[in-house]
XYZ file of C-alpha atoms in Angstrom:
68
model
C 11.719 -2.091 -18.303
C 13.047 -1.331 -14.815
C 12.166 2.344 -15.071
C 8.621 1.460 -16.050
C 8.356 -0.990 -13.152
C 9.572 1.636 -10.706
C 7.163 4.275 -11.956
C 4.189 1.922 -12.073
C 4.906 0.551 -8.601
C 5.190 4.099 -7.209
C 1.856 5.046 -8.748
C 0.297 1.864 -7.344
C 1.755 2.707 -3.929
C 0.234 6.195 -3.943
C -3.159 5.018 -5.224
C -3.291 2.127 -2.745
C -2.303 4.399 0.136
C -4.978 6.958 -0.678
C -7.621 4.299 -1.334
C -6.990 2.400 1.902
C -6.637 5.406 4.192
C -10.330 5.804 5.048
C -10.984 2.073 4.915
C -8.321 1.269 7.496
C -9.427 4.126 9.737
C -13.035 2.917 9.644
C -12.021 -0.709 10.176
C -9.742 0.075 13.104
C -12.292 2.388 14.707
C -14.917 -0.335 14.623
C -12.694 -3.213 15.829
C -10.238 -1.575 18.210
C -10.902 0.960 20.939
C -8.605 3.663 19.585
C -9.105 7.359 19.180
C -7.283 10.525 18.268
C -3.589 10.259 17.553
C -3.459 6.513 18.243
C -6.150 5.847 15.632
C -4.411 8.143 13.165
C -1.039 6.444 13.682
C -2.472 2.932 13.470
C -4.441 3.663 10.301
C -1.426 5.432 8.771
C 0.815 2.427 9.484
C -1.798 0.012 8.149
C -2.228 2.017 4.971
C 1.537 2.162 4.477
C 1.793 -1.607 4.916
C -1.024 -2.335 2.465
C 0.373 0.110 -0.088
C 3.831 -1.426 0.302
C 2.416 -4.889 -0.317
C 0.614 -3.678 -3.444
C 3.739 -1.959 -4.799
C 5.849 -5.031 -4.016
C 3.369 -7.219 -5.866
C 3.673 -4.995 -8.931
C 7.467 -5.159 -8.784
C 7.395 -8.945 -8.491
C 5.044 -9.221 -11.461
C 7.380 -7.065 -13.556
C 10.316 -9.163 -12.375
C 8.524 -12.386 -13.309
C 7.783 -11.191 -16.839
C 11.262 -9.697 -17.250
C 12.860 -13.141 -16.809
C 11.236 -14.685 -19.844
């Protein structure tokens, strides 16, 4: 079950990162006065954080169901 959790959480991480990339860039561009490399770095970090949260949620769900 751990191998499945690892693979699923990795896939969720990649999908969440790709899905949030443009959304975070658009959000940050509209709310914060950033441009160029600063906007790229901020949106990259935000996307990584959101993808990490999504992957962590998947791992915790697998962990919860693995207990029972």
